[in-house]
XYZ file of C-alpha atoms in Angstrom:
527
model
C 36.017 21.798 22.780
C 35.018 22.800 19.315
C 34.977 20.257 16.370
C 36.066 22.265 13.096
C 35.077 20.901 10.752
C 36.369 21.130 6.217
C 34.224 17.963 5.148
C 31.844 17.396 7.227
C 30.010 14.179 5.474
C 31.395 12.058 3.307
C 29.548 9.130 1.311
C 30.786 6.329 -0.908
C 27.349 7.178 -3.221
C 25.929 6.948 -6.982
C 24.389 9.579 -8.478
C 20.753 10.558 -8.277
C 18.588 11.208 -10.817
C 17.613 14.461 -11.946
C 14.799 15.906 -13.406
C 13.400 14.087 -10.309
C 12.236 13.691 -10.035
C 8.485 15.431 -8.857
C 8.731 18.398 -11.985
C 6.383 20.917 -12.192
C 5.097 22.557 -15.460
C 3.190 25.362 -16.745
C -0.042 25.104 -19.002
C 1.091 27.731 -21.269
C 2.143 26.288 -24.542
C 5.937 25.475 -25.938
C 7.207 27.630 -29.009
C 7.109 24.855 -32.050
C 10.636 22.596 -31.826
C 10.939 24.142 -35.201
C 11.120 27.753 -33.925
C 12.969 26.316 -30.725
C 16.334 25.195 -32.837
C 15.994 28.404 -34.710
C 16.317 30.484 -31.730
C 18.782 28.359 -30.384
C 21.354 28.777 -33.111
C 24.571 27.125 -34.737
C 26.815 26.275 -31.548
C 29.953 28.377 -32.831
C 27.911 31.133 -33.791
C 28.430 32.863 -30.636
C 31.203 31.477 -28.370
C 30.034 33.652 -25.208
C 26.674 31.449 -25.199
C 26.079 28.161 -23.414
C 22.766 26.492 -25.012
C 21.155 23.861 -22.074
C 18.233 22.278 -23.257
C 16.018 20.157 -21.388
C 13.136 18.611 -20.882
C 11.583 20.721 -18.637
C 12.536 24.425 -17.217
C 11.158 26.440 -14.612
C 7.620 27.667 -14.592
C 8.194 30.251 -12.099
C 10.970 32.321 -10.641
C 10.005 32.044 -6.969
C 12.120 28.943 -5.466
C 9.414 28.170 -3.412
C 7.598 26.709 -6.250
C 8.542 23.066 -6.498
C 11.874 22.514 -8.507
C 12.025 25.889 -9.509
C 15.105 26.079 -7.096
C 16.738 22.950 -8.846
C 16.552 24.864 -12.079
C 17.848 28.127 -11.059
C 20.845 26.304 -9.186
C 21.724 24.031 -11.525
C 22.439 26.995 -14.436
C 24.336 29.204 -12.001
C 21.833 31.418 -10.273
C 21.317 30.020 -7.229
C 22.932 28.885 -4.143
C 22.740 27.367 -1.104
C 25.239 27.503 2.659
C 27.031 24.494 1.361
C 27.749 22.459 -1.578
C 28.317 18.317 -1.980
C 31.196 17.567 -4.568
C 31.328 14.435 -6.826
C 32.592 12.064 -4.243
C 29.767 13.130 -1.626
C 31.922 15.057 0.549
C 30.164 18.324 1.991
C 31.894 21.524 0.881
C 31.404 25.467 2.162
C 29.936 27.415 -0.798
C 28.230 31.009 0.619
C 29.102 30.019 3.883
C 32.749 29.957 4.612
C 33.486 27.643 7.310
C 31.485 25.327 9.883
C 32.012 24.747 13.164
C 29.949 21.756 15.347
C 29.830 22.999 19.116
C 28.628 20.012 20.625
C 26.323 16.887 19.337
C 23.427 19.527 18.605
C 25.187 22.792 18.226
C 26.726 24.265 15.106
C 28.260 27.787 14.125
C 28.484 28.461 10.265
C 30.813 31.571 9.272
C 29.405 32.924 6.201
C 31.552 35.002 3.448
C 32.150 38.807 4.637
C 32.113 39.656 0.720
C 28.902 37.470 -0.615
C 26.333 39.626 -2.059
C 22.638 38.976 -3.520
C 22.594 40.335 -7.221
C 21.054 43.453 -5.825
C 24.556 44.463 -3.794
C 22.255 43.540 -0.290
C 24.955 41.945 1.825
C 24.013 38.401 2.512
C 24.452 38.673 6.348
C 23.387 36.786 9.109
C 20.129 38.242 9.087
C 19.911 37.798 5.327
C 19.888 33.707 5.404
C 18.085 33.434 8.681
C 15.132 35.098 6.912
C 15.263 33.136 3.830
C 15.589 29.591 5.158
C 12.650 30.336 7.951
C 10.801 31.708 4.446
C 11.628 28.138 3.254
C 10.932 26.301 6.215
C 7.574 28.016 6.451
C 6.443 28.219 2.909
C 8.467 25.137 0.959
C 6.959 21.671 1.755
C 10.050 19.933 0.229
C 12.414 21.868 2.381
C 10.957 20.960 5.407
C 12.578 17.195 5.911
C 15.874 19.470 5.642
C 15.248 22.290 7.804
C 12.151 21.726 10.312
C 14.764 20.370 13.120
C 17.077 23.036 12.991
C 16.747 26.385 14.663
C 18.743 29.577 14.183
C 19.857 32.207 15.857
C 22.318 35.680 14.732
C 25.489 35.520 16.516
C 26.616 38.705 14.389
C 26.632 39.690 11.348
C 28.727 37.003 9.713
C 27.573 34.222 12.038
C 24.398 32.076 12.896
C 24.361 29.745 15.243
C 22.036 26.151 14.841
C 20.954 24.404 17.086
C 19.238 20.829 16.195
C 16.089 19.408 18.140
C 17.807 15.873 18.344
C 21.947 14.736 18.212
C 23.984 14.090 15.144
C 21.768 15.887 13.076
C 23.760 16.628 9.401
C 23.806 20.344 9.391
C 25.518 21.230 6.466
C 24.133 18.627 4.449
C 20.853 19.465 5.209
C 21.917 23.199 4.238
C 23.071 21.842 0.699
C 19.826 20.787 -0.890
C 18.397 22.810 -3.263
C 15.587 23.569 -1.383
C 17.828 25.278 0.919
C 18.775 28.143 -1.843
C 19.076 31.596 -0.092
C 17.293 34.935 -1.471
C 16.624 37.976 -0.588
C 13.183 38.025 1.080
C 12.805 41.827 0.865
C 12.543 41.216 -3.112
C 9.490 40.322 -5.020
C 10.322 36.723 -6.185
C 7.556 37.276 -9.276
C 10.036 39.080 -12.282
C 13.563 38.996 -13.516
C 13.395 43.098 -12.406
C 12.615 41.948 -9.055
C 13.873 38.731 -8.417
C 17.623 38.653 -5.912
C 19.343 35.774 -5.642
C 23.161 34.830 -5.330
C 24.321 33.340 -8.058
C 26.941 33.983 -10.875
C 24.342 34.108 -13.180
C 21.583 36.434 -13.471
C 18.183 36.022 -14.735
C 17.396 38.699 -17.792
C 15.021 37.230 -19.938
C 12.246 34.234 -19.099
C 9.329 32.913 -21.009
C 8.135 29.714 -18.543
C 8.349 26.911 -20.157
C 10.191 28.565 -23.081
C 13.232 29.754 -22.636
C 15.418 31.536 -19.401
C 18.252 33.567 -20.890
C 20.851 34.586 -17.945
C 24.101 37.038 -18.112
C 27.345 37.171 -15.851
C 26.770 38.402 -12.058
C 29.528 41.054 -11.626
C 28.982 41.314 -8.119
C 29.277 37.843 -7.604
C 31.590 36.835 -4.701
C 33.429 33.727 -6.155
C 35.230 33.016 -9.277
C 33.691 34.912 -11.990
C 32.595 32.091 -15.514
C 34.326 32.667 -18.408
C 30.820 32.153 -20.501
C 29.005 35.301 -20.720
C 25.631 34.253 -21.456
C 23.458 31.045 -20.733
C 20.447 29.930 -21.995
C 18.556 26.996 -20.712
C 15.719 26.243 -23.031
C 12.655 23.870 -23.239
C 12.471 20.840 -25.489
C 9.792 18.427 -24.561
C 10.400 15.971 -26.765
C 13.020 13.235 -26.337
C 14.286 12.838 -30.092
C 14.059 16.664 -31.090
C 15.916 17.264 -27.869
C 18.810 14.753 -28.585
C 19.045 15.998 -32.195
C 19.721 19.711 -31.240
C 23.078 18.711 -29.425
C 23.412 16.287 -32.721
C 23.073 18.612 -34.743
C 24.631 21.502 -32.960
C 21.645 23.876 -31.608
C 22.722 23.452 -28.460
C 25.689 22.448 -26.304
C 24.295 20.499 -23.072
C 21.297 17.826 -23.540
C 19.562 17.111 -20.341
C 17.349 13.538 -19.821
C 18.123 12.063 -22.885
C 16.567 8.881 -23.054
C 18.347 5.336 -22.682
C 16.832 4.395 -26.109
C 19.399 6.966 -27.741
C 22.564 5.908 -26.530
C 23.214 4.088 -30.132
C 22.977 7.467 -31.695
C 25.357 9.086 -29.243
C 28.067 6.498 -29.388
C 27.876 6.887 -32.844
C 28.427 10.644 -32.850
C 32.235 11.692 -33.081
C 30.931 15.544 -31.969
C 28.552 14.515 -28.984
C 30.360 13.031 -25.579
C 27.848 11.056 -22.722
C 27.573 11.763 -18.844
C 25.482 8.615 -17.201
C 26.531 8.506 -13.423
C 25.293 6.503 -11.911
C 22.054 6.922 -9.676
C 20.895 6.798 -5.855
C 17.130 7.432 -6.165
C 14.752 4.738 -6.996
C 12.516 4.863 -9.874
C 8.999 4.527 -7.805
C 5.167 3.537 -7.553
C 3.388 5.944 -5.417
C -0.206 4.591 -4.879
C -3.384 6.269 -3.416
C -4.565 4.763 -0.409
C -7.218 6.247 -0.284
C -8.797 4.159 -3.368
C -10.945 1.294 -2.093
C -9.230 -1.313 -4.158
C -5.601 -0.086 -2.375
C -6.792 -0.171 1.092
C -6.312 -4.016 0.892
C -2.366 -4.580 1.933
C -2.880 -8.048 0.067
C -3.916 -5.909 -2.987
C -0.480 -3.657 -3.256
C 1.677 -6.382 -2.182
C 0.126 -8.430 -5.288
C 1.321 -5.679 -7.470
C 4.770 -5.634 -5.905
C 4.818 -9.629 -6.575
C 3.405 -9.457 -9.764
C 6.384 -7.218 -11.514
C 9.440 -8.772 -13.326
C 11.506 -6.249 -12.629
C 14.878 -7.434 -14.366
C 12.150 -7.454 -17.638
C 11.017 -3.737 -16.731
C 14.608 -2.725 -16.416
C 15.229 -4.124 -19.987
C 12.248 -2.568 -21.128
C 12.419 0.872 -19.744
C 15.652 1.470 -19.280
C 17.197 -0.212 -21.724
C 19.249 -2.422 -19.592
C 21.336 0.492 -17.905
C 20.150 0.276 -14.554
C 19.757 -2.639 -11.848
C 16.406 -3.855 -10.418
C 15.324 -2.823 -6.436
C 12.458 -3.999 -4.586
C 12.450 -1.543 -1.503
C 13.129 2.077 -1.306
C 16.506 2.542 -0.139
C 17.752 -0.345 -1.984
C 19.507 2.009 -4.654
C 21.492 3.796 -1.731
C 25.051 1.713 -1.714
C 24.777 2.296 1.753
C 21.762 0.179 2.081
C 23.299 -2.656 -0.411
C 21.567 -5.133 1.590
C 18.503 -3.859 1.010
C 18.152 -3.809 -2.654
C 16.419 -7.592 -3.377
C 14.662 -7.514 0.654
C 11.285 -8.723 0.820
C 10.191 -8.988 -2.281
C 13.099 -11.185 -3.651
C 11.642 -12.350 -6.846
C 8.967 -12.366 -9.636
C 6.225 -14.297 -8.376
C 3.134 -13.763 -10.208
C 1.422 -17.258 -8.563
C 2.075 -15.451 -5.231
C 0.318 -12.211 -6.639
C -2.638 -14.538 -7.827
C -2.673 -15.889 -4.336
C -2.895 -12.751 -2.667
C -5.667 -11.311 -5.460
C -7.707 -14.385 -4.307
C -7.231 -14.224 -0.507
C -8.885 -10.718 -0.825
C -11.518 -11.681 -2.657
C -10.465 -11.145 -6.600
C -12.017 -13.848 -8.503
C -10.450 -14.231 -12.308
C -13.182 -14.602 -14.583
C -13.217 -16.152 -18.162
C -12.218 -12.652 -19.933
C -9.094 -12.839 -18.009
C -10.115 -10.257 -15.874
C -10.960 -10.257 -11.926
C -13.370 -8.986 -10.218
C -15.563 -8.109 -6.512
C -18.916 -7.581 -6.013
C -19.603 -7.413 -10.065
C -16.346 -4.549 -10.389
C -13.167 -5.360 -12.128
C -9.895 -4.455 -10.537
C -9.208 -1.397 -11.923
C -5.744 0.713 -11.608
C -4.926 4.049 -13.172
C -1.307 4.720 -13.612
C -0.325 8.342 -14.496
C 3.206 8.647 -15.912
C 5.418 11.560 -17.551
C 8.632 12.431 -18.803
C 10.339 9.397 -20.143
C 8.452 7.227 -18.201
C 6.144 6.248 -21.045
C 7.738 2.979 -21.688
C 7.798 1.609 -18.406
C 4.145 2.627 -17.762
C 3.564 0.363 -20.985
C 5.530 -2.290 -19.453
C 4.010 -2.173 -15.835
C 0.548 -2.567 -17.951
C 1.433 -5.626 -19.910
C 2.664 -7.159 -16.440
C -0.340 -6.519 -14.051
C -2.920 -7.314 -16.960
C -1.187 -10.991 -17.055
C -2.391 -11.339 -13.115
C -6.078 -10.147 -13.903
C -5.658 -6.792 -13.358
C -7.409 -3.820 -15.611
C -4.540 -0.766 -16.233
C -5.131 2.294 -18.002
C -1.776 4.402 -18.401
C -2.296 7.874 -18.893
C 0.762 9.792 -20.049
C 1.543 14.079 -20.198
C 2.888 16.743 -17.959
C 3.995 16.030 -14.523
C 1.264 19.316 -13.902
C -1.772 16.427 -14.927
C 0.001 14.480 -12.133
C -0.579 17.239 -9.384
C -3.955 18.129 -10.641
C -4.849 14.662 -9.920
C -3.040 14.556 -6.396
C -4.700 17.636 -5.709
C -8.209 16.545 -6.601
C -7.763 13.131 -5.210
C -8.674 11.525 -8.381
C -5.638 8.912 -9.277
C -4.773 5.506 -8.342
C -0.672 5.383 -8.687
C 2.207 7.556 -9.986
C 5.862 7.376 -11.124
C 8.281 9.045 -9.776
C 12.093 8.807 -8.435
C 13.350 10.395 -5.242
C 16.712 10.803 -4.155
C 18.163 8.313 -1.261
C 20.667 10.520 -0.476
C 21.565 11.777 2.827
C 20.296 12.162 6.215
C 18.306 8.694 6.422
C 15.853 10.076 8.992
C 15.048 13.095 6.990
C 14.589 11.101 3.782
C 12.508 8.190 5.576
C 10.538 10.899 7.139
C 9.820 13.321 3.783
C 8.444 9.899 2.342
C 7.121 8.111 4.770
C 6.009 10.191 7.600
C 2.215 10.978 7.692
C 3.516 14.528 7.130
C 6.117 13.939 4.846
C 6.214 16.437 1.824
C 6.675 13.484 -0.746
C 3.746 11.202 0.856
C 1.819 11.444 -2.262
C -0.372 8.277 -0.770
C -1.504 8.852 2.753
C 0.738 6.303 4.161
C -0.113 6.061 7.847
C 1.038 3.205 9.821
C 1.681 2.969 13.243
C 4.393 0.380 13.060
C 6.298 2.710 10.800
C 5.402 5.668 12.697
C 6.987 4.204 15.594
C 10.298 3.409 13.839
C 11.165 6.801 12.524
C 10.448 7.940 16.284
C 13.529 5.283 17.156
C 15.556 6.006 14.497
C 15.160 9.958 15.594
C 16.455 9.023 18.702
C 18.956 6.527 17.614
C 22.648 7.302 19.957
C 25.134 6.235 17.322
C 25.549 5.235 13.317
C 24.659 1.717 14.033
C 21.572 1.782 15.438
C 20.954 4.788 13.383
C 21.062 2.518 9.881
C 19.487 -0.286 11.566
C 16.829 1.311 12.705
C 16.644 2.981 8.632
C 16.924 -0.895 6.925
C 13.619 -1.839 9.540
C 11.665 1.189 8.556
C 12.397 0.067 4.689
C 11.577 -3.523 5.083
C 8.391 -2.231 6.943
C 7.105 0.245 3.863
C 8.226 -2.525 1.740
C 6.182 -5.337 3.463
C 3.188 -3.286 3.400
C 3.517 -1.958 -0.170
C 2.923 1.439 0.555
C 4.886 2.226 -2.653
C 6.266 0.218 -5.469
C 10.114 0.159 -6.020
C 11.496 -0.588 -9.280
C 15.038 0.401 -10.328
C 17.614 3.627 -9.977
C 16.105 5.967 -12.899
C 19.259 6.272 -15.618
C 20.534 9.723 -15.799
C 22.435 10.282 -19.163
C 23.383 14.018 -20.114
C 24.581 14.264 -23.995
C 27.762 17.106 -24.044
C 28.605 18.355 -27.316
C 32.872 18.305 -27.468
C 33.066 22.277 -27.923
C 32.048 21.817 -23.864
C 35.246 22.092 -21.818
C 35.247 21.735 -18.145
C 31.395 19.693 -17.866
C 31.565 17.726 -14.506
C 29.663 14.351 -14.089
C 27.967 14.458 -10.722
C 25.372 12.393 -9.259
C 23.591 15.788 -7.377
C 23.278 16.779 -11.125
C 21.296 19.796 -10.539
C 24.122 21.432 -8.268
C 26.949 20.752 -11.129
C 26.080 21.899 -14.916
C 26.680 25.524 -14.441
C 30.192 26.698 -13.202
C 32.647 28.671 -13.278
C 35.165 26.255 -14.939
C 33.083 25.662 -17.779
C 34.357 26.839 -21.152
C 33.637 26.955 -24.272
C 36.092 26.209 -27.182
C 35.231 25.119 -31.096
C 37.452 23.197 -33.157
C 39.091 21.330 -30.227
């Protein structure tokens, strides 16, 4: 007996961050921030034209490129089967209903009147291509999509069908990752480019400036705003200042250290939901001096973090010391294992493996000095700074290097890096997230974490029969990673957005990149 289903997962959840987390940039070089609020314009000037500014924008225009997806969906040009609304429940968006067969078996009905930009009917056939293109060419979409298997019922209709029970379908098929195109278009220009969206691209400099116009083919409700622009501003203060000012209308990743200035500011409202992703250490261990499990969990015991969170973040975020401990779900998680600053227990640790301190404050093996390269970006300067001061009090040496989250994949790529920031989102399908990070294959297992203990707990909590066991199984596979230190977990990164009060309609959301562009946006001066 079929199972229809409206909602089909809902989550008492906080918000995740955005700009995850994991960016990528271009080389190319940013017009001046002079130039940048000159192109921008007087918000009034021109009604019809929504000014997003950011701190990043896409590089590229083909979604398989990491985040470029996020970008394009999160100003209106792409979509995905399905959709999850402020309060975590999963919504149809191209597809049109959902149906689960049995415990591995799902029918989606997708919308007889959904079209790419091109007029190409998004059939059956359509999405089937593009989410195999995704599975096979997208490393982040595989945790979402490499259990599933589809097959055309007709032309409206694809059937799923999941390798193991109780797999989340549709919120699997709501990630950005997930976004449909048309495959039989050259991904590469905004002449060539087909995508779904209400928006379409028609003018993109990367790392510059994407200018996008009203879809009239689109299939939903049509946006009132005529044109969007979602432009680069790199940095923090000059970004802030154009929605102060009035250049621009939306101000993405402001940083906590500005919230003075927006409280103070009778034209500028603030979005800060709250986040589920947690602001991360990812360290190399393939470095000699990270090999040792004594070593990372030193680091791990070495860090104040309630200090780091008043450092960093200003105070507007709580601390966590495993991975899923800024999931609500996993409340009783957030202060396991590591359940308190203990920079004696750090010291111990540094001298069980062989880490002598040495007058100069400094320790060292064989002749060497501990040594750690941190790489940080974005906003993340201060808390680099921070994690510094705090690992150089236990006799460690820490060089922060700080720039574009493309220096960070040069690095991974090369091999040559010791740890990273970054903050994932701890939404969702527990298995799938576990497995993206933790996984010897996982997409976001910037480290090489391989251990067979852990291994052997995602394989249970794969084939875990009900909820229970299912989140039990999840909290052991946590404590696990945490114990060994594979990664570092700090606090939930903050995610404040500034909205200039000529915005009508601007939706706080903690999936931010599915919710800035919409149709009930508006725009409307003097009220």
């Amino acid at each position: 007996m079929k199972k229809s289903i409206v909602f089909m997962f809902i989550i008492s959840i906080f918000g995740i961050l955005i700009g995850c987390q994991n960016e990528d940039t271009s080389v190319e070089p940013n017009d001046t921030e002079q130039e940048q609020e000159e192109e921008a314009g007087e918000v009034g000037e021109a009604e019809e034209e929504l000014v997003i500014v950011g701190q990043e924008i896409a590089v590229s225009l083909n979604t398989m490129e990491p985040l470029t997806a996020s970008y394009l969906r999160s100003i209106g040009a792409a979509e995905a089967l399905f959709e999850v609304n402020a309060d975590g429940e999963v919504e149809p968006s191209l597809a049109k209903s959902v149906t689960q067969i049995d415990d591995t078996t799902w029918e989606i009905e997708l919308r007889p009147d959904a079209q790419f930009w091109s007029g190409k009917v998004i059939d059956a056939h359509a999405v089937i291509a593009s989410l195999e293109r995704s599975k096979e060419e997208d490393l982040q979409a595989l945790p979402f999509l490499e259990e599933l298997t589809f097959h055309e019922v007709d032309e409206t209709t694809i059937r799923v069908e999941t390798l193991r029970e109780r797999v989340p379908v549709p919120l699997n098929l709501s990630y950005y990752q997930t976004a449909i195109q048309n495959v039989e278009a050259e991904q590469d220009s905004i002449d060539t480019m087909d995508l779904t969206g209400m928006y379409k691209v028609v003018e993109f400099i990367p790392k510059q400036k994407m200018v996008l116009e009203i879809n009239e083919n689109y299939w939903g409700e049509q946006p009132t705003i005529k044109t969007v622009i979602h432009r680069e501003i790199s940095d923090e203060q000059t970004r802030l200042m154009s929605v102060l000012e009035g250049s621009s209308h939306i101000g993405l990743n402001i940083p906590v250290t500005s919230l003075d200035q927006l409280e103070q500011n009778e034209n500028v409202g603030i979005s800060a939901t709250p986040a589920a992703n947690t602001q991360t250490i990812y360290l190399n261990l393939d470095q000699p001096q990270l090999q040792d499990v004594k070593v990372r969990q030193a680091l791990s015991w070495a860090l104040n973090r309630e200090e780091l969170v008043i450092l960093a973040a200003e105070g507007h975020s709580t601390p966590v010391t495993t991975w899923l401990g800024s999931n609500p779900v996993f409340e009783e998680a957030k202060n396991a294992v590591y359940d308190k600053f203990d920079a004696d227990q750090a010291a111990r640790l540094l001298d069980e493996a062989g880490w002598e301190l040495e007058s100069d404050g400094l320790r060292y093996k064989d002749e060497q000095p501990l040594t750690l390269n941190l790489r940080t970006w974005g906003g993340d300067k201060a808390l680099g700074e921070a994690l510094q001061n705090q690992w150089t009090q236990v006799g460690i040496q820490v060089e922060v290097q700080h720039g574009d989250y493309s220096l960070i994949q040069t690095a991974r790529e090369s091999g040559e890096w010791d740890a990273t920031i970054e903050a994932w989102s701890t939404f969702g399908s527990p298995l799938s997230l576990l497995e993206g990070q933790f996984s010897p294959e996982g997409s976001a297992n910037y480290g090489g974490y391989d251990d067979p203990e852990t291994n052997d707990l995602l394989t249970q909590l794969s084939e875990a029969s009900d909820d229970e066991e299912s989140h039990e199984l999840a909290l052991k596979v946590n404590e696990r990673v945490a114990e060994q230190a594979a990664v570092i977990s700090l606090f939930p990164r903050p995610q404040i957005t500034a909205v200039h009060h000529s915005v009508h309609g601007f939706e706080d959301h903690f999936r931010q990149f599915e919710h800035i562009v919409h149709a009930g946006l508006s725009l409307k001066d003097g009220e």
